[in-house]
Short mmCIF file of C-alpha atoms in Angstrom, two decimals:
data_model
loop_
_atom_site.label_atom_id
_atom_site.label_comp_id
_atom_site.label_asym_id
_atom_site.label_seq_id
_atom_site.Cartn_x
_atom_site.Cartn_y
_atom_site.Cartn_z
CA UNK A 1136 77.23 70.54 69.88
CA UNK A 1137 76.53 74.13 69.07
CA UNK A 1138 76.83 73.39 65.26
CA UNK A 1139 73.91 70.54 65.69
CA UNK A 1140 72.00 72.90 67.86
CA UNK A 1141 72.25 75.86 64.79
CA UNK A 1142 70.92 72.96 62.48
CA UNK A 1143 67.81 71.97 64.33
CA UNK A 1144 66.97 75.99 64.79
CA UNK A 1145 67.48 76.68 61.08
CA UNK A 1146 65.49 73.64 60.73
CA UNK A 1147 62.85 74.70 62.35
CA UNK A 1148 62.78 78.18 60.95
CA UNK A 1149 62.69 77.10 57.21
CA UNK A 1150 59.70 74.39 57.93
CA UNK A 1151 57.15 76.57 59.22
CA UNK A 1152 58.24 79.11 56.41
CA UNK A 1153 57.85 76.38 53.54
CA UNK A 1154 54.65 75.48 55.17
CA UNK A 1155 53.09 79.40 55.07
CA UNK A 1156 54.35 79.66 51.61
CA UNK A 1157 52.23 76.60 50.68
CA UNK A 1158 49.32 77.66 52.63
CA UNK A 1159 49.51 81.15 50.87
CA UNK A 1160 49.56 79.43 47.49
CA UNK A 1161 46.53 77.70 48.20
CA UNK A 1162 44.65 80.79 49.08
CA UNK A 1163 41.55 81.89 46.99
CA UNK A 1164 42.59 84.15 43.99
CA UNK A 1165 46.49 83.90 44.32
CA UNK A 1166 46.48 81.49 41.11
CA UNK A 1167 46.17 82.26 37.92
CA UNK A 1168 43.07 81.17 36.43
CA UNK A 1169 41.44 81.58 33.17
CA UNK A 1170 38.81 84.61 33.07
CA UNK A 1171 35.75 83.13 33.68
CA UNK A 1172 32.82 84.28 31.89
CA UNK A 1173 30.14 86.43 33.39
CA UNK A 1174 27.13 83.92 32.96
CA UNK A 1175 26.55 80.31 33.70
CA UNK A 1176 24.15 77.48 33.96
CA UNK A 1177 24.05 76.36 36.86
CA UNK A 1178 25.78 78.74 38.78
CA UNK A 1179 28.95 77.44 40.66
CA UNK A 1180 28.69 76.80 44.12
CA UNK A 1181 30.72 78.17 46.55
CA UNK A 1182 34.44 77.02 46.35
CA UNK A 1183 34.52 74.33 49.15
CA UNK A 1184 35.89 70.93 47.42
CA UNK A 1185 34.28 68.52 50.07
CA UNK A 1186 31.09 70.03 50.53
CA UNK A 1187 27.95 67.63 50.23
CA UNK A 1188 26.34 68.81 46.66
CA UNK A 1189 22.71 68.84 48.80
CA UNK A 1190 21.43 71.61 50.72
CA UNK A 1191 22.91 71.86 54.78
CA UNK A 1192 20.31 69.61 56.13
CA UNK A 1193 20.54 66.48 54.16
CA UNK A 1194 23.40 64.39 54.56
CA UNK A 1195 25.88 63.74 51.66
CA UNK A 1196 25.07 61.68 48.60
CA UNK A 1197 27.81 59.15 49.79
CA UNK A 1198 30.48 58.65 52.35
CA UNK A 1199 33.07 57.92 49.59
CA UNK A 1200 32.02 60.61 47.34
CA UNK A 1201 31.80 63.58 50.38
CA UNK A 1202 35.24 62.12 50.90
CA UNK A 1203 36.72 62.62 47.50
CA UNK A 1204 38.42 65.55 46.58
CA UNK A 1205 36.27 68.05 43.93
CA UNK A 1206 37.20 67.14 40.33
CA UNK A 1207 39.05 70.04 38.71
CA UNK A 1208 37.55 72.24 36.16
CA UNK A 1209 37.65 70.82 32.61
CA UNK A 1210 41.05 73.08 31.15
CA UNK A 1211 39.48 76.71 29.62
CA UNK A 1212 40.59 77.22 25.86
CA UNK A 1213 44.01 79.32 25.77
CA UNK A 1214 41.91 82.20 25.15
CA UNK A 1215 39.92 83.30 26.91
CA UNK A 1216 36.24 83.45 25.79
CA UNK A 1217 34.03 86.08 27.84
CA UNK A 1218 30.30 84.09 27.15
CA UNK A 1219 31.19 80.56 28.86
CA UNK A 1220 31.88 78.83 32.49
CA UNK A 1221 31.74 75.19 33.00
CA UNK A 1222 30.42 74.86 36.35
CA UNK A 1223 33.43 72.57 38.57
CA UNK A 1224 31.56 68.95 38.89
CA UNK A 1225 30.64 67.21 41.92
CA UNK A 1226 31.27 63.54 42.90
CA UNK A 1227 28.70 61.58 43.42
CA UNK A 1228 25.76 60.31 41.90
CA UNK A 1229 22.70 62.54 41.16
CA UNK A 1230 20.01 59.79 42.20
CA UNK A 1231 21.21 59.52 45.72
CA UNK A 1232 20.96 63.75 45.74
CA UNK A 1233 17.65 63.04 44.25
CA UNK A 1234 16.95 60.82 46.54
CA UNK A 1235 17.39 62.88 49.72
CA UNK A 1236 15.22 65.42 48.37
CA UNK A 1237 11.94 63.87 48.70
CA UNK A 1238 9.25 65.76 50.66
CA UNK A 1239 5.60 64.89 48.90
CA UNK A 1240 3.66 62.97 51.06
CA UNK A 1241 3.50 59.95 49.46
CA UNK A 1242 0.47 58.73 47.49
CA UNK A 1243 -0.73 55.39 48.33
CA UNK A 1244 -3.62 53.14 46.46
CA UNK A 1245 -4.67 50.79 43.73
CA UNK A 1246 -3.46 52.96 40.80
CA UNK A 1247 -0.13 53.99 42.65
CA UNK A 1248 0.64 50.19 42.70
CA UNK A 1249 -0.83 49.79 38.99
CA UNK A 1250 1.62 52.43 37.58
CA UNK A 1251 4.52 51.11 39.72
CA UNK A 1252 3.89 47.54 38.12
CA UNK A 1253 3.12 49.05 34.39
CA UNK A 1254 6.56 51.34 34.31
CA UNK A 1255 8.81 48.48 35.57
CA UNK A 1256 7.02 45.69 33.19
CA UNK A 1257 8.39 47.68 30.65
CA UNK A 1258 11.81 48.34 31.03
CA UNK A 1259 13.10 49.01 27.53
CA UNK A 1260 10.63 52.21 28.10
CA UNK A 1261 12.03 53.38 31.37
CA UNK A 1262 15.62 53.05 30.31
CA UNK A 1263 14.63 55.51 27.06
CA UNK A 1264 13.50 57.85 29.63
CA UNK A 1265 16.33 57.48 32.27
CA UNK A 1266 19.00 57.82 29.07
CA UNK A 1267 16.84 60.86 27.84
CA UNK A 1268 16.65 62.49 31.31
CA UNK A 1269 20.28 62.10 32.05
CA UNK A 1270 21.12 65.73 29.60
CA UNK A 1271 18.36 67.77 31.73
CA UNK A 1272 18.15 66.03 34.87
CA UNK A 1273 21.23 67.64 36.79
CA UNK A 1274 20.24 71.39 35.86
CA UNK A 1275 16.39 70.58 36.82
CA UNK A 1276 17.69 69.55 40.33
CA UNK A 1277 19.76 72.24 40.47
CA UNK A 1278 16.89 74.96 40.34
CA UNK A 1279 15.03 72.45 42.32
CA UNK A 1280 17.62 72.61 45.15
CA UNK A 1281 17.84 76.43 45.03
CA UNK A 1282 14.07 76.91 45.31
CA UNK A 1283 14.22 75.12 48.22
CA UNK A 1284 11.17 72.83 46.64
CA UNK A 1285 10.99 68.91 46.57
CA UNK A 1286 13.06 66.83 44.19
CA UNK A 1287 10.19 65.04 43.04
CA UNK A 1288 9.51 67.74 40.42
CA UNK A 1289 12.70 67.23 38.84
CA UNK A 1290 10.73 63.66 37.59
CA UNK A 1291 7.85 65.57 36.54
CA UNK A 1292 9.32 65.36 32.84
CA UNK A 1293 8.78 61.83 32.88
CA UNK A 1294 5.39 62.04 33.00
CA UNK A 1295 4.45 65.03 31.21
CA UNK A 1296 6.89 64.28 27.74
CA UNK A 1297 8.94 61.09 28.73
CA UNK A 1298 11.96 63.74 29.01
CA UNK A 1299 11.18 64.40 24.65
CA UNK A 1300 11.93 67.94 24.28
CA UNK A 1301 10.39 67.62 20.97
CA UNK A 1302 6.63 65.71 22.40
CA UNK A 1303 3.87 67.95 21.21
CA UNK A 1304 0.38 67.39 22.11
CA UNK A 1305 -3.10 67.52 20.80
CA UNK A 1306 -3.37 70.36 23.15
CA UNK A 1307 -0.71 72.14 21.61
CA UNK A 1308 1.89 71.75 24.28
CA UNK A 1309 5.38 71.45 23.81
CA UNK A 1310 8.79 71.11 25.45
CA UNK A 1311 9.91 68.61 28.58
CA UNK A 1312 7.47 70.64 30.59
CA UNK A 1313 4.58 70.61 28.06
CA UNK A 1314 3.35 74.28 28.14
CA UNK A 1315 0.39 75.46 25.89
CA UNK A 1316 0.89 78.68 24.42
CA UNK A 1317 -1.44 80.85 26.61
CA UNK A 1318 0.35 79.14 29.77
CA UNK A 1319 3.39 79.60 28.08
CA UNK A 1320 3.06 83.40 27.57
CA UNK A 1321 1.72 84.27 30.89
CA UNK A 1322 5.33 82.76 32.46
CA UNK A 1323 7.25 85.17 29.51
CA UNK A 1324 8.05 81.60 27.51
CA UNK A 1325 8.73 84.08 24.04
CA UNK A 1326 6.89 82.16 20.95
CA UNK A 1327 7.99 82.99 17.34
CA UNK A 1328 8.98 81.52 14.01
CA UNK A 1329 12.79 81.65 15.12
CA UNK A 1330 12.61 80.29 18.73
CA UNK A 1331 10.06 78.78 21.13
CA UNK A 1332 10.97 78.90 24.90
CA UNK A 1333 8.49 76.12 25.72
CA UNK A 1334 11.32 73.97 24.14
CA UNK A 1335 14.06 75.46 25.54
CA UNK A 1336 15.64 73.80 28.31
CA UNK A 1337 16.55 76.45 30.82
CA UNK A 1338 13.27 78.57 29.91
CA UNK A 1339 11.01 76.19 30.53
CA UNK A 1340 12.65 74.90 33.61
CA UNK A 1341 12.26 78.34 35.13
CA UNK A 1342 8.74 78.38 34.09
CA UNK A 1343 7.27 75.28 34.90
CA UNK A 1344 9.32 75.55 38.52
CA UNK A 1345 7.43 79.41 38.91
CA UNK A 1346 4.49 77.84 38.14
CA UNK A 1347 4.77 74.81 40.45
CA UNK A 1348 5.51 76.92 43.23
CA UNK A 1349 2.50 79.40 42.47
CA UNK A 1350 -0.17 76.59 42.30
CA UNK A 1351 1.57 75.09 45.73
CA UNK A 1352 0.92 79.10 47.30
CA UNK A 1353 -2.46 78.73 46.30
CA UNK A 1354 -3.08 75.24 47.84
CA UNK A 1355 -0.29 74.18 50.60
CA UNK A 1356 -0.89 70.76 49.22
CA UNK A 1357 1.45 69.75 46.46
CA UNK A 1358 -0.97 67.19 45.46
CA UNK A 1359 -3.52 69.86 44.26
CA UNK A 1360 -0.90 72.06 43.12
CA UNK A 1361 0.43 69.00 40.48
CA UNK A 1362 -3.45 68.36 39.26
CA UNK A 1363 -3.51 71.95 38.73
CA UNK A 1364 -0.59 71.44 37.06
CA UNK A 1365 -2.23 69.27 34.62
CA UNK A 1366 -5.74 70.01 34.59
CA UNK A 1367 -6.04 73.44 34.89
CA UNK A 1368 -5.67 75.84 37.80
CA UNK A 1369 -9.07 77.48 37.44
CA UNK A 1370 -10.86 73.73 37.18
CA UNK A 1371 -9.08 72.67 40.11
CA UNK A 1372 -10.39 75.55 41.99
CA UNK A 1373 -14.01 74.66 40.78
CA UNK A 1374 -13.80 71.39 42.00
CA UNK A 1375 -12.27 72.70 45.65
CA UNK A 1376 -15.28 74.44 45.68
CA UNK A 1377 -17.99 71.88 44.75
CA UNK A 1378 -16.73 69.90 47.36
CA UNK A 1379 -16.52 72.74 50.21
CA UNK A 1380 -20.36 73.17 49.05
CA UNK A 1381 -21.48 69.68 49.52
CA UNK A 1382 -19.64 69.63 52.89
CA UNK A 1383 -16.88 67.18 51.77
CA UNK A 1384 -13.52 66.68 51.71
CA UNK A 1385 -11.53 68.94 49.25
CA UNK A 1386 -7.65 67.25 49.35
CA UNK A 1387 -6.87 65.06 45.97
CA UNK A 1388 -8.51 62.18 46.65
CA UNK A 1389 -11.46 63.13 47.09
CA UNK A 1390 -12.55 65.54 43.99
CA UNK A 1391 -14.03 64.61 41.04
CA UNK A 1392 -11.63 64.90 38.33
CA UNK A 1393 -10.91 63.50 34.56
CA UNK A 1394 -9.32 60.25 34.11
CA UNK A 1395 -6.27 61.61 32.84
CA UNK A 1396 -5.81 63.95 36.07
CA UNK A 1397 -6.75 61.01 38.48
CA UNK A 1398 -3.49 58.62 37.16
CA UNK A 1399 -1.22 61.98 36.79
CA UNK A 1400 -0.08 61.36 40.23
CA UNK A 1401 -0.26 58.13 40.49
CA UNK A 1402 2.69 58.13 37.63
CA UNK A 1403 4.89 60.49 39.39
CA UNK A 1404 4.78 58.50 42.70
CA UNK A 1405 5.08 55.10 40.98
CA UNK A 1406 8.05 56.68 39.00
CA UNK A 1407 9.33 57.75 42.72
CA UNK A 1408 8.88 54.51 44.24
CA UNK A 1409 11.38 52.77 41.61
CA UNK A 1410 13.81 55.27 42.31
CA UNK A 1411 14.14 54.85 45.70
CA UNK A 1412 14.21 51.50 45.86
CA UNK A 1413 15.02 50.10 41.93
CA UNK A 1414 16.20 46.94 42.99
CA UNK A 1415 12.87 45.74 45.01
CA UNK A 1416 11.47 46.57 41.40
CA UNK A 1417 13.86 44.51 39.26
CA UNK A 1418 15.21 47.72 38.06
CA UNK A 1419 18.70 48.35 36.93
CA UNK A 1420 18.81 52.15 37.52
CA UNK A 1421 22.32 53.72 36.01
CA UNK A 1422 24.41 56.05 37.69
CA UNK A 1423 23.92 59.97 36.72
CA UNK A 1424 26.85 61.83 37.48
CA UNK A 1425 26.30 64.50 40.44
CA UNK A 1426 27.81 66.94 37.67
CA UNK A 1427 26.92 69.59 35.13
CA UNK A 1428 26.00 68.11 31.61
CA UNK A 1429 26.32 71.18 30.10
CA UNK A 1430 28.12 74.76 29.66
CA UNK A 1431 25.75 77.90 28.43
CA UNK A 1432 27.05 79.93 25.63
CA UNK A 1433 25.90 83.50 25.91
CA UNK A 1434 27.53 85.37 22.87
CA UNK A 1435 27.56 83.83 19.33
CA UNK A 1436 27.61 84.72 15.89
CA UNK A 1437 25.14 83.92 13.42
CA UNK A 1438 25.94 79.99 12.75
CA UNK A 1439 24.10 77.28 11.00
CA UNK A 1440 22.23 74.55 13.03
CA UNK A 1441 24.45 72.26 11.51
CA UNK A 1442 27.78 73.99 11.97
CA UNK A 1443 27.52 74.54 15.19
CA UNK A 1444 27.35 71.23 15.93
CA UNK A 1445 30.49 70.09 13.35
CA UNK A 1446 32.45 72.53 15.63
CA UNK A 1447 31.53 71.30 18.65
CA UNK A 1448 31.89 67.34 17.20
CA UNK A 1449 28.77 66.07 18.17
CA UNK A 1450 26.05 64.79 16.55
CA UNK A 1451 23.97 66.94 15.18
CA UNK A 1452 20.85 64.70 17.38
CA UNK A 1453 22.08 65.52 20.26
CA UNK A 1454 23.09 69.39 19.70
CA UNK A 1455 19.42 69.83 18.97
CA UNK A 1456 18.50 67.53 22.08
CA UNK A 1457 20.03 70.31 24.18
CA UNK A 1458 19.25 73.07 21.95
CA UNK A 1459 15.25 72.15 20.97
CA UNK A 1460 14.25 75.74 21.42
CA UNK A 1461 15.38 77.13 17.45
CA UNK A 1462 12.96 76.35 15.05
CA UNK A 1463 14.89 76.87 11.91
CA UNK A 1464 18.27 75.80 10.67
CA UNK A 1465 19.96 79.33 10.99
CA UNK A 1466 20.52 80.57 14.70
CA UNK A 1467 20.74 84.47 14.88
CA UNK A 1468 22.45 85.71 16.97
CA UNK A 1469 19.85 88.57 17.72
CA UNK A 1470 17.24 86.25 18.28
CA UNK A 1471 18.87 83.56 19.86
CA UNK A 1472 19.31 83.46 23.78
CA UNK A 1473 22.26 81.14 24.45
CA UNK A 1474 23.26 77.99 23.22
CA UNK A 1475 24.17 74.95 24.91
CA UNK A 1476 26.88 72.20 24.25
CA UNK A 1477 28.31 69.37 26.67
CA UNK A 1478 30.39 70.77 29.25
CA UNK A 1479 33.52 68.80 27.29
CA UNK A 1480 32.54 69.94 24.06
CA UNK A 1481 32.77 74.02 25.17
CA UNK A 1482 37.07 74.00 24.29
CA UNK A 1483 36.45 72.43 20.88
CA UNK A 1484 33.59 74.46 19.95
CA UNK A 1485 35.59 77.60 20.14
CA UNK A 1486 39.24 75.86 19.15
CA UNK A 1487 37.07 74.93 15.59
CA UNK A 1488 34.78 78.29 15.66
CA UNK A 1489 38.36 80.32 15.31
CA UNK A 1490 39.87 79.10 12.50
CA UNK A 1491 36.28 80.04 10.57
CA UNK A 1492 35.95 83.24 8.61
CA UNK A 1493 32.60 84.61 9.81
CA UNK A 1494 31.98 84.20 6.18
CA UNK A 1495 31.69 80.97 6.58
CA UNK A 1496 29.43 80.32 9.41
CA UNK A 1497 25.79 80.91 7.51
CA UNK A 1498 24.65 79.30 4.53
CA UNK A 1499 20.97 80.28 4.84
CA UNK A 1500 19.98 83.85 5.04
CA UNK A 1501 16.24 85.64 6.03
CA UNK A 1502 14.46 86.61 2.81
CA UNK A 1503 11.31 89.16 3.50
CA UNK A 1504 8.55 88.10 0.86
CA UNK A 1505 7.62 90.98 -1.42
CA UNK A 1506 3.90 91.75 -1.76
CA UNK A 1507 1.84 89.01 -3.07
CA UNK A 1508 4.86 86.76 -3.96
CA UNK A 1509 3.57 83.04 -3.75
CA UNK A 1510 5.49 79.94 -2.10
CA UNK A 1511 6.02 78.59 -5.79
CA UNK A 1512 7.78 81.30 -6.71
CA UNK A 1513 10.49 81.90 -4.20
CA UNK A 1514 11.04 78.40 -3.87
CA UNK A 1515 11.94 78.44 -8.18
CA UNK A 1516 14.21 81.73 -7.26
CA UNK A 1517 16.58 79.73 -4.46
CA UNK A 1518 15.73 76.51 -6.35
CA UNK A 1519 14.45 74.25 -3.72
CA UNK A 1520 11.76 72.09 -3.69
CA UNK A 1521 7.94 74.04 -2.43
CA UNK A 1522 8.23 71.07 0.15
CA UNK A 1523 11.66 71.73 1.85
CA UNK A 1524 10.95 75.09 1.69
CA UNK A 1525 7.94 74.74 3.95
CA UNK A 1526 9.79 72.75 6.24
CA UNK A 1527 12.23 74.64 7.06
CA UNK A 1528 9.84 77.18 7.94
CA UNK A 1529 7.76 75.40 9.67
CA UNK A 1530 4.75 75.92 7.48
CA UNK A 1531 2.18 72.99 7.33
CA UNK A 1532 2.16 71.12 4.06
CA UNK A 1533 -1.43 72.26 2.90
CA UNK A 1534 -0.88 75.83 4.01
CA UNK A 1535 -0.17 78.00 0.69
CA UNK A 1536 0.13 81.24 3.61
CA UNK A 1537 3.36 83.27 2.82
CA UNK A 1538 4.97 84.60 6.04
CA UNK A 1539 6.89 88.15 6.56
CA UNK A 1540 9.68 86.25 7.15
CA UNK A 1541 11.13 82.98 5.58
CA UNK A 1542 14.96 81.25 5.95
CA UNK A 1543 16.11 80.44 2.42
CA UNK A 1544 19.66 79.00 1.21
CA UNK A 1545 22.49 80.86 0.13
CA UNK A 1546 24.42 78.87 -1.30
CA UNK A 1547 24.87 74.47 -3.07
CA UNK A 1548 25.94 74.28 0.90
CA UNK A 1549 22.79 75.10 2.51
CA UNK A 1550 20.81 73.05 -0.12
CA UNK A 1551 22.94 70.12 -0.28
CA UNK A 1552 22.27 69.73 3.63
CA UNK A 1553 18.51 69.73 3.24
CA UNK A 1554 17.95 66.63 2.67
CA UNK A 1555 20.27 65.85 6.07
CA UNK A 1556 18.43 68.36 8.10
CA UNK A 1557 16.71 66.41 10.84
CA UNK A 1558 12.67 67.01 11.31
CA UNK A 1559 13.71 69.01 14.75
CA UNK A 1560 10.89 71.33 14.44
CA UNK A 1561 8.05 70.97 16.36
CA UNK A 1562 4.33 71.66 14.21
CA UNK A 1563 4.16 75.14 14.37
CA UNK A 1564 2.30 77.48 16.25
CA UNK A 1565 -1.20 77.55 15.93
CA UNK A 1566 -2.16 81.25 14.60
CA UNK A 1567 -5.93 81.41 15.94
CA UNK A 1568 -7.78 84.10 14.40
CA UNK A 1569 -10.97 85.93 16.16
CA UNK A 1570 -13.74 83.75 17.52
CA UNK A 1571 -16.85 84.59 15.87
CA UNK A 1572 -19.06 83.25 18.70
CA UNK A 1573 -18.19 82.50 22.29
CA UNK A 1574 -20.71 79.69 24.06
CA UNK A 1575 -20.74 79.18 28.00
CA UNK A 1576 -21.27 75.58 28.71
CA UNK A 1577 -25.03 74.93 30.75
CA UNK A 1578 -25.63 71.67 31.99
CA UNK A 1579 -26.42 69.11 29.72
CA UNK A 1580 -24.20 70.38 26.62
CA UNK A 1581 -21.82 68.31 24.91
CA UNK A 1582 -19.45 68.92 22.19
CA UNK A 1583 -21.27 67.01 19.47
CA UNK A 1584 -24.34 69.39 20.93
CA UNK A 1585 -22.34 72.74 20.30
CA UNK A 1586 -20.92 71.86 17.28
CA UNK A 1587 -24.44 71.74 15.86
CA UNK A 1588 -25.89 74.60 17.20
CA UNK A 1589 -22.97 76.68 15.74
CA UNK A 1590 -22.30 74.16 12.52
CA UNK A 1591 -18.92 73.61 13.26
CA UNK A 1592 -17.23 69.88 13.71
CA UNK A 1593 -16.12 68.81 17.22
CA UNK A 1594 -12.51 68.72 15.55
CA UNK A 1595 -12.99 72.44 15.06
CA UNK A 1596 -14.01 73.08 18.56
CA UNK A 1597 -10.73 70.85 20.25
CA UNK A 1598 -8.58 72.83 17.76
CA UNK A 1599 -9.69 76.42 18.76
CA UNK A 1600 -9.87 75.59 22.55
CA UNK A 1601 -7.93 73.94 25.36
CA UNK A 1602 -10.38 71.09 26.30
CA UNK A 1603 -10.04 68.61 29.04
CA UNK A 1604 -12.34 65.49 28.88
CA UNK A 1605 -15.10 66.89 30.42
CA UNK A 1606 -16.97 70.18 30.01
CA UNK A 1607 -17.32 71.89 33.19
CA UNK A 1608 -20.83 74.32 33.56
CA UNK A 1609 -19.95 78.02 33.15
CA UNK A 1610 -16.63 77.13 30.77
CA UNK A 1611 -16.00 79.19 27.67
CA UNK A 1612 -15.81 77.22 24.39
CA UNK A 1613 -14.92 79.78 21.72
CA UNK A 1614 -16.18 79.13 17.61
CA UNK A 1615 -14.03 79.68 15.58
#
């Protein structure tokens, strides 16, 4: 009896022990876990495994997901690399997140249910745009979410580049987020022959979010802060105040705007309203995983476009797909910001990048021009075609203009791949020199009408100026 009695007490003693010493293990920072580097995009959330992914007033994504345990990091390389976190995924699917989010009044109309019709009559378009969108979209919603702004933004891409980080316009705007230069430099997007942030992913994501929530201070009406968006700030203003003149109404609907502004809109909501509800539009609308895409690399070497890609065994497509900022096929390392990979593509990146010589890593080198050297000429001294080497360096075809700077091959390598290298780069950046005249619109001018006065074509005058369909009285069109 008293030997059955010692039993249950010893029992009971080593229980509770076996039980603290799990709890204990469990405890934040007694593991061992790989050094995580400094800098990452997104930035992890706190470590709670069943928290809902969207902010503490919405409800999570899913019942089944919120009860799911947190997916475990993907395994860090055995050594550890100081410039790279992957960011521990979520369960759950992104649209529901996206979902939640929405907080624009809703648009309603003839041209909301025009666009809504138009995008899901063509669904071999919408699906290039979902499948494009499905690299960015979980970082966009991210910042998003952190800004404490409106999901609905994160779909703004779909209707300013169709999620292309390559679409360029006639207005010279590039990237997801279509910035023109000017805009582009006011919200520090750096411009150069090596790298344009209006193409780069994170960049331009910070910008165009900035710039959203500026016009929305200026307004309190998201409505007028998205034509702003598109048409111009300072033309959006104009027409506020037209309309306060004439006594009239001065939200969205009821300005006079261009065409293009008036079914801007219109798009986003119509893109909205499949979203929410795909299957009332005979929409078959994917799952997105509520996860990080991709890791950020902070530190690299010099590497070629197309190396770094081999090493990270992906196609070289998609490497520049999350990568469109570079504008030649050399990254520098002192010019270059980050680059991105997949978040299961970080480990094999840096397994391949070791067992390189750093040697190895560049086959194309920067060449400074001596004083009136011509095109034709250093092409015939790294014998490659005039052609390829304007490509490369993003110089137009008819332009015999020798920059300070040029990429050129080192080696059979580099040339060997040229006819390989994808046509990543976006036209280049338009270099426009001093106007020589400056006109103020007055009523009644057109474009054919000031291209005579100042014998210039009206090719000439969209080139030199950011133009809108309509001239507004009092607007600056500068000769050039």
């Amino acid at each position: 009896m008293e030997e059955q009695l010692l039993k249950q007490i010893l029992k009971g003693l080593v229980i509770p022990a076996v039980l603290a010493l799990t709890a204990c293990a469990q405890l934040p920072g007694t593991e061992a876990e790989p050094a995580p580097a400094p800098v990452a995009v997104p930035p992890p959330p706190p470590p709670a495994p069943a928290a809902p992914v969207a902010p503490a007033t919405k409800p999570p994504p899913a019942p089944a997901a919120s009860a799911a345990p947190a997916a475990k990091p993907a395994p860090a390389p055995e050594k550890p690399k100081p410039s790279v976190t992957i960011v521990n995924p979520q369960p759950g699917d992104l649209w529901v997140r996206i979902r939640a989010g929405f907080a624009i009044d809703d648009l309603k109309g003839p041209l909301v249910n025009q666009k809504t019709k138009q995008y899901a009559a063509r669904p071999e378009y919408l699906q290039r745009i979902l499948e494009r969108s499905k690299l960015y979209l979980y970082h966009i919603v991210e910042e998003v979410e952190r800004r404490g702004l409106p999901t609905e933004l994160a779909l703004l891409p779909m209707v300013e580049s169709a999620f292309n980080p390559m679409a360029y316009s006639r207005a010279h705007a590039s990237g997801i987020w279509q910035f023109i230069p000017g805009t582009g430099k006011r919200f520090e997007l750096e411009q150069n022959a090596w790298y344009d942030g209006r193409r780069d992913i994170v960049d331009s994501t910070n910008a165009a979010l900035d710039y959203l929530t500026k016009l929305h201070n200026m307004y309190g009406d998201w409505h007028l802060a998205l034509a702003s968006y598109n048409w111009g700030e300072n033309a959006v203003r104009r027409a506020v105040a037209r309309n306060k003149a004439a006594k009239k109404k001065t939200d969205y609907a009821s300005l006079r705007m261009p065409k293009e502004t008036r079914h801007y809109i219109p798009k986003l909501q119509a893109l909205e309203n499949i979203i929410a509800n795909p299957s009332a539009y005979g929409v078959d609308l994917d799952a997105i995983p509520n996860q990080p895409y991709f890791a950020v690399i902070n530190e690299t070497p010099d590497i070629d476009v197309q190396l770094a890609a081999r090493l990270a065994e992906m196609p070289i497509e998609e490497f520049i797909a999350l990568n469109p900022g570079f504008s030649r096929p050399l990254i520098r390392s002192s010019a270059a910001r980050r680059i991105i990979l997949p978040a299961d593509k970080v480990v094999a990146f840096y397994d391949n990048l070791d067992n390189l010589d750093e040697a190895d890593l560049v086959s194309w080198k920067v060449y400074q021009p001596e004083r009136g050297e011509k095109l034709e000429a250093i092409a015939k001294r790294f014998e490659i075609p005039v052609a390829q080497l304007k490509r490369v360096n993003g110089i137009h075809p008819s332009s015999s203009k020798v920059p300070a700077e040029l990429v050129v091959p080192m080696n059979d390598s580099a040339k060997a791949s040229l006819a390989d290298l994808p046509l990543m780069y976006a036209p280049p950046i338009p270099q426009r020199g001093p106007a020589r005249a400056v006109h103020v619109v007055r009523s009644g001018d057109t474009l054919g009408s000031i291209a005579k006065r100042y014998r210039t074509s009206i090719a000439a005058l969209k080139n030199g100026n950011q133009l809108g369909p309509y001239l507004q009285v009092g607007q600056k069109i500068y000769i050039r």
